[in-house]
PDB file of C-alpha atoms in Angstrom:
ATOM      1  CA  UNK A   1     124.899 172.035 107.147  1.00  0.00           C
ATOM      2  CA  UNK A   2     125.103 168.665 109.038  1.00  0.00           C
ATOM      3  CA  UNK A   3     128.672 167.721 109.601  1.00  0.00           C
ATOM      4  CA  UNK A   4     129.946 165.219 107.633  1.00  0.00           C
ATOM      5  CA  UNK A   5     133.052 163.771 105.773  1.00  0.00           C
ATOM      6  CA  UNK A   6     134.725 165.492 102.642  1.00  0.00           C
ATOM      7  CA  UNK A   7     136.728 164.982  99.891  1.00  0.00           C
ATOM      8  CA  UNK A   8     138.230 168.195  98.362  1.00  0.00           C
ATOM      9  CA  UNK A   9     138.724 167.101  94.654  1.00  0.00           C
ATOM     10  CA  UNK A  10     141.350 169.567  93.904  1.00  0.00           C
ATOM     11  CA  UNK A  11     143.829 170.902  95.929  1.00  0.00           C
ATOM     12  CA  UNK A  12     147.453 172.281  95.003  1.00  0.00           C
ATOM     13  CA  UNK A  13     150.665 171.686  97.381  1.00  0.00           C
ATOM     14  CA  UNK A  14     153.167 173.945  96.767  1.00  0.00           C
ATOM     15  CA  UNK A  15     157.154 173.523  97.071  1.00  0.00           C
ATOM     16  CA  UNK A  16     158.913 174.141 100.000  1.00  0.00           C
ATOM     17  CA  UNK A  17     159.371 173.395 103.676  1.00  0.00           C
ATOM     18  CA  UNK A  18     156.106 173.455 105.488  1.00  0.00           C
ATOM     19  CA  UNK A  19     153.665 172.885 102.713  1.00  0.00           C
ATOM     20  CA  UNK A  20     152.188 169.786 103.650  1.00  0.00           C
ATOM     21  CA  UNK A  21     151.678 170.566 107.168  1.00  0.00           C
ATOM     22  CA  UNK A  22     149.867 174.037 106.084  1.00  0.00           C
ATOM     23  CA  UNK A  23     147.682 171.815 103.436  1.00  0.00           C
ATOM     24  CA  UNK A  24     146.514 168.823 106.362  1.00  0.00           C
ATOM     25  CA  UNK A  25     146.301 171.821 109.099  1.00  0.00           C
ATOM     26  CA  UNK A  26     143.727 173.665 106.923  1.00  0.00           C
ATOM     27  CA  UNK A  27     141.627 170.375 106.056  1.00  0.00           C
ATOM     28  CA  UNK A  28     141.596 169.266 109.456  1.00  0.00           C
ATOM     29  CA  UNK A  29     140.425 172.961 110.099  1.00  0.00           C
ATOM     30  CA  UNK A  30     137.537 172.462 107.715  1.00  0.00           C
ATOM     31  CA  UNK A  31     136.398 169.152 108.300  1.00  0.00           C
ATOM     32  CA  UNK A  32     138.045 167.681 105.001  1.00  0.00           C
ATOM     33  CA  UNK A  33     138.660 164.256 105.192  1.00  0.00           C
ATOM     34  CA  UNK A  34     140.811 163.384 102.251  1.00  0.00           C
ATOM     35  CA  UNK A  35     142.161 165.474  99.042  1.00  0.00           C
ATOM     36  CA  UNK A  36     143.383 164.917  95.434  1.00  0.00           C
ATOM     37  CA  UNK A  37     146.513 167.276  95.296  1.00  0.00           C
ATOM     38  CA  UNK A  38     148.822 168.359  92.531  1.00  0.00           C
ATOM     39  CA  UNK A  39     151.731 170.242  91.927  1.00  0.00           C
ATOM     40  CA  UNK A  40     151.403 174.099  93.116  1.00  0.00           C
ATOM     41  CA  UNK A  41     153.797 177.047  92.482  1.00  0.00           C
ATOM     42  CA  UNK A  42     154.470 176.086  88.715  1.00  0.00           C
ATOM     43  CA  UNK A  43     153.909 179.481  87.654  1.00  0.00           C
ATOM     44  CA  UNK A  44     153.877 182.703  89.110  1.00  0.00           C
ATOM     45  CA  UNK A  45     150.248 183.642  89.826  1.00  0.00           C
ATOM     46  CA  UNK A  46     150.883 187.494  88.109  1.00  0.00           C
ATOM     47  CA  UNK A  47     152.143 185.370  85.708  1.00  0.00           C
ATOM     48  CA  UNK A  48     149.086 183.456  85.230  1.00  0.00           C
ATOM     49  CA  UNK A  49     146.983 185.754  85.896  1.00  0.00           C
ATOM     50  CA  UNK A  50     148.779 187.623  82.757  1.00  0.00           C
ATOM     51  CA  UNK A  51     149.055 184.785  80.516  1.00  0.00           C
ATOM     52  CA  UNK A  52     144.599 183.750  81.234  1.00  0.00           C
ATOM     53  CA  UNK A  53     144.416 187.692  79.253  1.00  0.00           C
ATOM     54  CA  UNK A  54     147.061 187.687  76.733  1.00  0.00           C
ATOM     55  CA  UNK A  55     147.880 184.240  75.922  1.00  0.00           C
ATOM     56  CA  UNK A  56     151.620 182.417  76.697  1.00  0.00           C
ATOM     57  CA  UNK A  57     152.501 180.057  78.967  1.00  0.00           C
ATOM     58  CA  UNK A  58     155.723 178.656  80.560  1.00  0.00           C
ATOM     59  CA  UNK A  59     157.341 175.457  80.066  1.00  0.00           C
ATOM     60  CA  UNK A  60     158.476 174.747  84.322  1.00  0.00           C
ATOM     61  CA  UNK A  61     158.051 171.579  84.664  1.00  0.00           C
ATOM     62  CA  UNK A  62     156.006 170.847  88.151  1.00  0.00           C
ATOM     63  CA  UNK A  63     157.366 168.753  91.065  1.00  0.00           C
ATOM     64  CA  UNK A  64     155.319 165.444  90.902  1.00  0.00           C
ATOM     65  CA  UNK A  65     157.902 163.696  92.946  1.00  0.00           C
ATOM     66  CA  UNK A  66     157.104 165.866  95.998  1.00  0.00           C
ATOM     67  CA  UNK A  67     153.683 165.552  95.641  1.00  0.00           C
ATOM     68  CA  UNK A  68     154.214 161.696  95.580  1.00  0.00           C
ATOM     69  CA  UNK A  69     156.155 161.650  98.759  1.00  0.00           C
ATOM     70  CA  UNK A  70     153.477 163.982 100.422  1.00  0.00           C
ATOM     71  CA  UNK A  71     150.793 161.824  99.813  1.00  0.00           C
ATOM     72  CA  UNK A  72     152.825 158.804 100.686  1.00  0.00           C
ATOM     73  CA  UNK A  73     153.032 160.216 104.562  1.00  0.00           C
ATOM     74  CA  UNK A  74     149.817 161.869 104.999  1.00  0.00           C
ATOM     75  CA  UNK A  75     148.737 158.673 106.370  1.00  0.00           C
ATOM     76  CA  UNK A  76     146.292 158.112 103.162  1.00  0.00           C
ATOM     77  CA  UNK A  77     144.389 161.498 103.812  1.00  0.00           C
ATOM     78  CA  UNK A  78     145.974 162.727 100.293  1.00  0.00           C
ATOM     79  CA  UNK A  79     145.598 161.069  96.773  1.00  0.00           C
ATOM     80  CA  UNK A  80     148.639 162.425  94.038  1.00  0.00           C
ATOM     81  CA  UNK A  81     147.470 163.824  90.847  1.00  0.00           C
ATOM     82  CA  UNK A  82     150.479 163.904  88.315  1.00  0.00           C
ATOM     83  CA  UNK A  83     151.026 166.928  86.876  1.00  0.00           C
ATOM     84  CA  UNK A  84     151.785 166.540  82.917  1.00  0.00           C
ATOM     85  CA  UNK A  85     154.171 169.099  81.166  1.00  0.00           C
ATOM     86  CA  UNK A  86     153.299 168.042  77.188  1.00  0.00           C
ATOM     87  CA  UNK A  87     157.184 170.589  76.734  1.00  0.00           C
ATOM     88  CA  UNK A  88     159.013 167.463  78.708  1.00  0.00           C
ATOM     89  CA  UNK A  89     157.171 164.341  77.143  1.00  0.00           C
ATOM     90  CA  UNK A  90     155.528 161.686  79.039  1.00  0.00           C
ATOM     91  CA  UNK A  91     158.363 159.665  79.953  1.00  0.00           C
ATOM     92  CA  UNK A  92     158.144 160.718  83.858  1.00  0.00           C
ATOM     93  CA  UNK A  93     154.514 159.966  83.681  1.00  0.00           C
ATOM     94  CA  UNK A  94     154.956 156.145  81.904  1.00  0.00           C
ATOM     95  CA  UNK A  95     157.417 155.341  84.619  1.00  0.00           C
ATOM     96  CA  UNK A  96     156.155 156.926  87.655  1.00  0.00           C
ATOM     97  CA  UNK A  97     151.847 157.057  86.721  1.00  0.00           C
ATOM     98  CA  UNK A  98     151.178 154.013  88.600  1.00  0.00           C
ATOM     99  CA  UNK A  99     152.030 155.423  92.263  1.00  0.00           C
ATOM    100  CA  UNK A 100     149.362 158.673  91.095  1.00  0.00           C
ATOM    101  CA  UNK A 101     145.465 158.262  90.952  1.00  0.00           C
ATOM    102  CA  UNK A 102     144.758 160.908  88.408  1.00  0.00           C
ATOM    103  CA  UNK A 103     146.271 163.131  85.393  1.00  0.00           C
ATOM    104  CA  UNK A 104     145.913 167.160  85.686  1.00  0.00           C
ATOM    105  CA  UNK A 105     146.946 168.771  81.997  1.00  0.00           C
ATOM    106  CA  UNK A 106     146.413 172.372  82.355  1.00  0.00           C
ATOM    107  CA  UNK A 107     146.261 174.772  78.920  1.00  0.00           C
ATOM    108  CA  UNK A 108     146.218 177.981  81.109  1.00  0.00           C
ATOM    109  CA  UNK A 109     149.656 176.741  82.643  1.00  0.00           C
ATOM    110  CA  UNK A 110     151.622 175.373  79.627  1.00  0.00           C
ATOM    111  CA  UNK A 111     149.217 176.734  76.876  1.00  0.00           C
ATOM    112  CA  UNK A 112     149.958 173.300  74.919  1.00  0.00           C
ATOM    113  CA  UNK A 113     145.833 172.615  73.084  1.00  0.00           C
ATOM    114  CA  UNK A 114     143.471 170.166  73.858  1.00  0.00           C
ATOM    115  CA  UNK A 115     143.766 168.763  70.267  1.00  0.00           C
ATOM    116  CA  UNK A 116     147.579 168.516  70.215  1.00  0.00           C
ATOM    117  CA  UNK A 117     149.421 165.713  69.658  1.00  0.00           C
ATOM    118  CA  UNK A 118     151.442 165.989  73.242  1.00  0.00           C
ATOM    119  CA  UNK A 119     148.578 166.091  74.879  1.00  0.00           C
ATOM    120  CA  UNK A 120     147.210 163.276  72.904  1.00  0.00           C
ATOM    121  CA  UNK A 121     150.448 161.238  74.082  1.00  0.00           C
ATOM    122  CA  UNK A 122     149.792 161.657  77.549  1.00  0.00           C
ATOM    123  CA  UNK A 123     146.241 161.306  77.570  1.00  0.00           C
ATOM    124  CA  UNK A 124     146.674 157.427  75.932  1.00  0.00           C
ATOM    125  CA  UNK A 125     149.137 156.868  78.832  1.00  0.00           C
ATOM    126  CA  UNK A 126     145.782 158.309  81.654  1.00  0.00           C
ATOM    127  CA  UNK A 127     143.823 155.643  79.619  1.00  0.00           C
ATOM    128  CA  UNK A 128     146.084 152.729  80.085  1.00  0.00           C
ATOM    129  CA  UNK A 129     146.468 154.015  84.005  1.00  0.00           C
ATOM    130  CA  UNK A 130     142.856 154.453  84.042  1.00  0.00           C
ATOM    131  CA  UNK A 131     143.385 157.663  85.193  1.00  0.00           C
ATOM    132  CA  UNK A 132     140.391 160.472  84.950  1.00  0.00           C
ATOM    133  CA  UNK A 133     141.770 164.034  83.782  1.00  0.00           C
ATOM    134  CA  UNK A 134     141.321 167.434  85.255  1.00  0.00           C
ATOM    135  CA  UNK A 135     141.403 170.313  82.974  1.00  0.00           C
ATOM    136  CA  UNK A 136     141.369 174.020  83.203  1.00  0.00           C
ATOM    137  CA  UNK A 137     139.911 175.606  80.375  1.00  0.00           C
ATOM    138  CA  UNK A 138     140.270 178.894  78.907  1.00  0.00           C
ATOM    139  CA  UNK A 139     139.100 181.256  76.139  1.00  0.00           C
ATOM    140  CA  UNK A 140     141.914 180.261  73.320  1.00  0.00           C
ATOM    141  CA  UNK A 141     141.911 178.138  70.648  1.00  0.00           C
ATOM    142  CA  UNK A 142     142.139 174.753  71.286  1.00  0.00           C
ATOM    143  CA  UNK A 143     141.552 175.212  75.218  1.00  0.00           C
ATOM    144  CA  UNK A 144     137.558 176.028  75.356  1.00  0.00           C
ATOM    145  CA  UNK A 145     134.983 173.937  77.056  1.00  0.00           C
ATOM    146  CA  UNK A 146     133.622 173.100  73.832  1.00  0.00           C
ATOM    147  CA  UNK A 147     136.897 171.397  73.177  1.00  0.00           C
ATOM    148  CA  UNK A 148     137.338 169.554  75.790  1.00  0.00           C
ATOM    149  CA  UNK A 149     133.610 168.554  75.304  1.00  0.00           C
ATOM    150  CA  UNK A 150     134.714 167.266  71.456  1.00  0.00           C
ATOM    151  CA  UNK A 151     137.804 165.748  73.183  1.00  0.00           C
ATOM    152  CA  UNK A 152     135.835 163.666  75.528  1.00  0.00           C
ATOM    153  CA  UNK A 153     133.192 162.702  73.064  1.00  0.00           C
ATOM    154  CA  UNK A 154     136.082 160.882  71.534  1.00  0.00           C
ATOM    155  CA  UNK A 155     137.440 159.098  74.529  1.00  0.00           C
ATOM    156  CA  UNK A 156     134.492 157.560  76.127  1.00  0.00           C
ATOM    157  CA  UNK A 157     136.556 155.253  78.307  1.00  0.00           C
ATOM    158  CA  UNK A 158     138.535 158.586  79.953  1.00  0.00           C
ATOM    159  CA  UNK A 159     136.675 160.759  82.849  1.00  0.00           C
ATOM    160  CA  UNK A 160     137.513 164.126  82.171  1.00  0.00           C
ATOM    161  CA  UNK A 161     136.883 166.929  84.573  1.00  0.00           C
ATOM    162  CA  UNK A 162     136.391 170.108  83.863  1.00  0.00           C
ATOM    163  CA  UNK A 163     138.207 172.315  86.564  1.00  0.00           C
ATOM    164  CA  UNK A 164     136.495 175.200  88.471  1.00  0.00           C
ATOM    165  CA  UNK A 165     133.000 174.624  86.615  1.00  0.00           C
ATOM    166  CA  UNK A 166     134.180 176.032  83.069  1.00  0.00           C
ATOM    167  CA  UNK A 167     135.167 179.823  82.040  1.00  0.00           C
ATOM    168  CA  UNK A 168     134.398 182.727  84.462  1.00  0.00           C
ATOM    169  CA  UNK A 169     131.550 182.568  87.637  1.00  0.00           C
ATOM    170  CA  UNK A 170     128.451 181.941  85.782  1.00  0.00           C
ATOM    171  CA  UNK A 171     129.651 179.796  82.611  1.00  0.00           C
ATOM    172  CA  UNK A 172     126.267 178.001  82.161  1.00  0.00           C
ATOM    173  CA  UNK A 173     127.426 177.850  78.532  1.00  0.00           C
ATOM    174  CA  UNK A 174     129.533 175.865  79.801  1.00  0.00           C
ATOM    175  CA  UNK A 175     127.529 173.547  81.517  1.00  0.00           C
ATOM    176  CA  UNK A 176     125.058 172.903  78.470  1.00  0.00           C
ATOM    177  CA  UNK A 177     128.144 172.065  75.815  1.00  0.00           C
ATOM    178  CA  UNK A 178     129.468 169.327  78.458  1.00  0.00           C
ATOM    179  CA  UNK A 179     125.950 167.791  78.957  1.00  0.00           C
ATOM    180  CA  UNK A 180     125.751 165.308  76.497  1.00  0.00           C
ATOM    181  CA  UNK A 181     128.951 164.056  77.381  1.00  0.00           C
ATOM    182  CA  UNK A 182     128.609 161.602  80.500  1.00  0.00           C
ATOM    183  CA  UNK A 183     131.932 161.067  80.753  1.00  0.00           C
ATOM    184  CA  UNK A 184     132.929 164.897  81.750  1.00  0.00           C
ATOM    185  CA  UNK A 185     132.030 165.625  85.005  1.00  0.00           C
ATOM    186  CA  UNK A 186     132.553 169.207  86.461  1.00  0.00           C
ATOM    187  CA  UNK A 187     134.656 170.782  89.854  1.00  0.00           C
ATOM    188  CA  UNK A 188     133.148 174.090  91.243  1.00  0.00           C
ATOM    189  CA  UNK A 189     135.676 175.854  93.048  1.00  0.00           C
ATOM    190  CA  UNK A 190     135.773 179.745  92.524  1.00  0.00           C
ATOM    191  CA  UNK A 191     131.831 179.413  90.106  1.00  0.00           C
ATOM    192  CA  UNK A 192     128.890 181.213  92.217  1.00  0.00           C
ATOM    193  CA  UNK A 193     126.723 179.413  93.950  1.00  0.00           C
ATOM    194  CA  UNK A 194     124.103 180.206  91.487  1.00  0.00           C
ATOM    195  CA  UNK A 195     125.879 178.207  88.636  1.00  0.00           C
ATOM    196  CA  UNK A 196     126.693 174.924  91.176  1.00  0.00           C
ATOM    197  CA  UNK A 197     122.971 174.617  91.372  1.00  0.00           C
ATOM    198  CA  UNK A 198     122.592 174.945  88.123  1.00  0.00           C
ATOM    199  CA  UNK A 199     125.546 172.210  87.201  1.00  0.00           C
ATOM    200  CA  UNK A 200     123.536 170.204  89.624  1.00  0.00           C
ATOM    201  CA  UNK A 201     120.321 170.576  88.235  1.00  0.00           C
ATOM    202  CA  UNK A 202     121.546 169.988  84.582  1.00  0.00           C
ATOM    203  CA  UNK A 203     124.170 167.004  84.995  1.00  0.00           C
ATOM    204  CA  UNK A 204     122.992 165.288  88.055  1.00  0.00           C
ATOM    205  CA  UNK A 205     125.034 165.395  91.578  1.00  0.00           C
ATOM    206  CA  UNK A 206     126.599 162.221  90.573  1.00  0.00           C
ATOM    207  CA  UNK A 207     128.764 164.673  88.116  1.00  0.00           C
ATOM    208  CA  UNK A 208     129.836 167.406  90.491  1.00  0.00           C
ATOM    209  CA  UNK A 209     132.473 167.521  92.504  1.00  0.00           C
ATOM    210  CA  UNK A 210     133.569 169.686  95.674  1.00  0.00           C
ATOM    211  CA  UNK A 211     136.804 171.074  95.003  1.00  0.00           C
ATOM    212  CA  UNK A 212     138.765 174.528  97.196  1.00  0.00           C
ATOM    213  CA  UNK A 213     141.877 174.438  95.525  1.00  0.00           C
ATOM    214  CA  UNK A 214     144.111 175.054  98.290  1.00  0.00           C
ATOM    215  CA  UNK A 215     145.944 178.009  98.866  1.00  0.00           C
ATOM    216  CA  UNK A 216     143.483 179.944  96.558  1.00  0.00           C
ATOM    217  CA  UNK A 217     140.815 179.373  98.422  1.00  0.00           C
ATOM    218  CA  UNK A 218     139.620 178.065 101.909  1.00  0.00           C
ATOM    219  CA  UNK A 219     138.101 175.218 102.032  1.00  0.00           C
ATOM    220  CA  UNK A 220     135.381 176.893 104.284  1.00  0.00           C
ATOM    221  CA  UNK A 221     134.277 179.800 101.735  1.00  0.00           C
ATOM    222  CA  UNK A 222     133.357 176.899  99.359  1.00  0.00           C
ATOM    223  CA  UNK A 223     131.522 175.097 102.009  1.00  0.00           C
ATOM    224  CA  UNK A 224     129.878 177.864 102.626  1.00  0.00           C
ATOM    225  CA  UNK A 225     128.191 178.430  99.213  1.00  0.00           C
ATOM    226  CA  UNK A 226     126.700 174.539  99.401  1.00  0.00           C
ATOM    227  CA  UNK A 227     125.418 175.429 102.963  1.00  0.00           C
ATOM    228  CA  UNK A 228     123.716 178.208 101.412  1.00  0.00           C
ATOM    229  CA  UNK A 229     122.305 176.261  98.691  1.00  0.00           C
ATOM    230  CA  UNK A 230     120.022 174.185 101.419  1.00  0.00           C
ATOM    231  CA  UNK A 231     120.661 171.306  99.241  1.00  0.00           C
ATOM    232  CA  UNK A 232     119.039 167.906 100.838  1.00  0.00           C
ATOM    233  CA  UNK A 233     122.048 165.173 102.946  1.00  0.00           C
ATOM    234  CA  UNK A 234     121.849 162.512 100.331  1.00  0.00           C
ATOM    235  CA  UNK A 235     123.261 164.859  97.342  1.00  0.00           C
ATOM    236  CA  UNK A 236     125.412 166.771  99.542  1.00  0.00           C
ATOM    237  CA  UNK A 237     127.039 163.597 100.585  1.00  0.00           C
ATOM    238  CA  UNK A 238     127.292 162.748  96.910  1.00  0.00           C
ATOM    239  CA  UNK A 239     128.944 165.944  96.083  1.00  0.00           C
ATOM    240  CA  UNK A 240     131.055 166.214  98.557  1.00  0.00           C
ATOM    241  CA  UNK A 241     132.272 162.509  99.483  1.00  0.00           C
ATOM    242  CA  UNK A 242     131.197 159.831  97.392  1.00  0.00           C
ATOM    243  CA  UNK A 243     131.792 160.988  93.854  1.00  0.00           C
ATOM    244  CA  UNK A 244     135.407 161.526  93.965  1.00  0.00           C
ATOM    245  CA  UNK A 245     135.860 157.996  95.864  1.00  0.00           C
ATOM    246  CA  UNK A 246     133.895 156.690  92.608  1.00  0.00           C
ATOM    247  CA  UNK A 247     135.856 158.602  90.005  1.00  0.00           C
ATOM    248  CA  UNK A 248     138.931 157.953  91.508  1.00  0.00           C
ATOM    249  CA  UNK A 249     139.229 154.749  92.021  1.00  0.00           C
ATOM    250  CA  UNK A 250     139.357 154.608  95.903  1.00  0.00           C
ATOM    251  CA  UNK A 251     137.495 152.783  98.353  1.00  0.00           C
ATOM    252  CA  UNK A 252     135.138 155.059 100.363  1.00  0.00           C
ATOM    253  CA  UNK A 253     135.707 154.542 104.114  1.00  0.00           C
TER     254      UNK A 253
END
């Protein structure tokens, strides 16, 4: 694959000395230009990992503040995503929303549903920011893709994106209930390559976006699967670049 700029969509910076320098040290290992980033380390990942099987969630609230300053001195290589805890309210978010670029509300995390009123709350506050809003789904009530599809239909003037391309590696399900729905737009980190192409083929490029999701993942293995795909410059670019400039907001150098 011809070399050329990227924007990783989704990447998380955890707490603690060091963390931003491992995050820009690993992009400028894999050729990534810019990043959105939100909060890491909010749960424990056996925690999580627990909690996608059996249900629960915790109620820590995540450190948007740091991930603020972060951004502030990478020099404009990383956009903020705030990181909404519906347990807290959206007070931090209606103070402090206009220094972020984008709204992350995450079921798996704080297991609050997609049709509840705190989530409600913050996601009028993402529509008065213009924010667009990443979303994990999961198999619960309340927290499936075909919610957030229903959610969406109803707030036409949100973006919503649906984080690591649905449920599982292959959720082409997925894929087909968030069709209809313009305004969702899709992040593939950790699907096969298999169901990219198919998100691609089925939604367009212009609603797919590259994503690594720092420390999970290396930027590199998820290159690798779009190198493998042989997919033409011109989309690539789309995917990889010029669609989270668009859906963010930001000027595309």
């Amino acid at each position: 694959m011809e070399r050329q700029p990227v924007f990783d969509f989704h990447a998380r910076l955890p707490a603690g000395p060091g963390a931003l320098g491992r995050l820009l040290s690993v992009m400028e290992g894999s050729g990534i230009g810019r990043a959105g980033v939100a909060a890491g380390g909010v749960v424990d990942l056996d925690v999580l990992a627990r909690q996608l099987i059996e249900g629960g969630h915790v109620t820590s609230d995540p450190d948007n503040a740091g991930v603020r300053d972060a951004a502030l001195a990478s020099g404009g290589r990383l956009t903020p995503f705030w990181f909404g805890n519906p347990h807290r309210g959206t007070a931090g978010y209606r103070a402090d929303g206009g220094r972020f670029a984008a709204l992350e509300l995450s079921p798996a995390v704080h297991g609050v549903p997609l049709d509840d009123p705190r989530t409600a709350a913050f996601l009028d506050l993402a529509a008065g920011f213009g924010h667009p809003v990443y979303v994990v789904c999961l198999d619960r009530e309340g927290c499936r893709v075909s919610d957030l599809a229903a959610l969406a239909a109803k707030r036409a003037e949100t973006v919503f994106v649906l984080g690591h391309l649905g449920i599982g590696l292959i959720d082409t399900y997925g894929i087909g209930l968030v069709e209809p729905v313009p305004n969702v737009v899709v992040e593939t980190s950790g699907a096969f390559g298999f169901t990219v192409r198919v998100a691609i083929e089925r939604l367009g490029a212009e609603r797919v976006l590259f994503s690594a999701e720092h420390p999970l993942q290396p930027p590199s293995v998820e290159l690798a699967k779009y190198q493998a795909l042989g997919l033409p410059q011109p989309l690539l670019q789309q995917v990889l670049w010029r669609n989270a400039h668009r859906i963010l907001g930001l000027e595309s150098p």
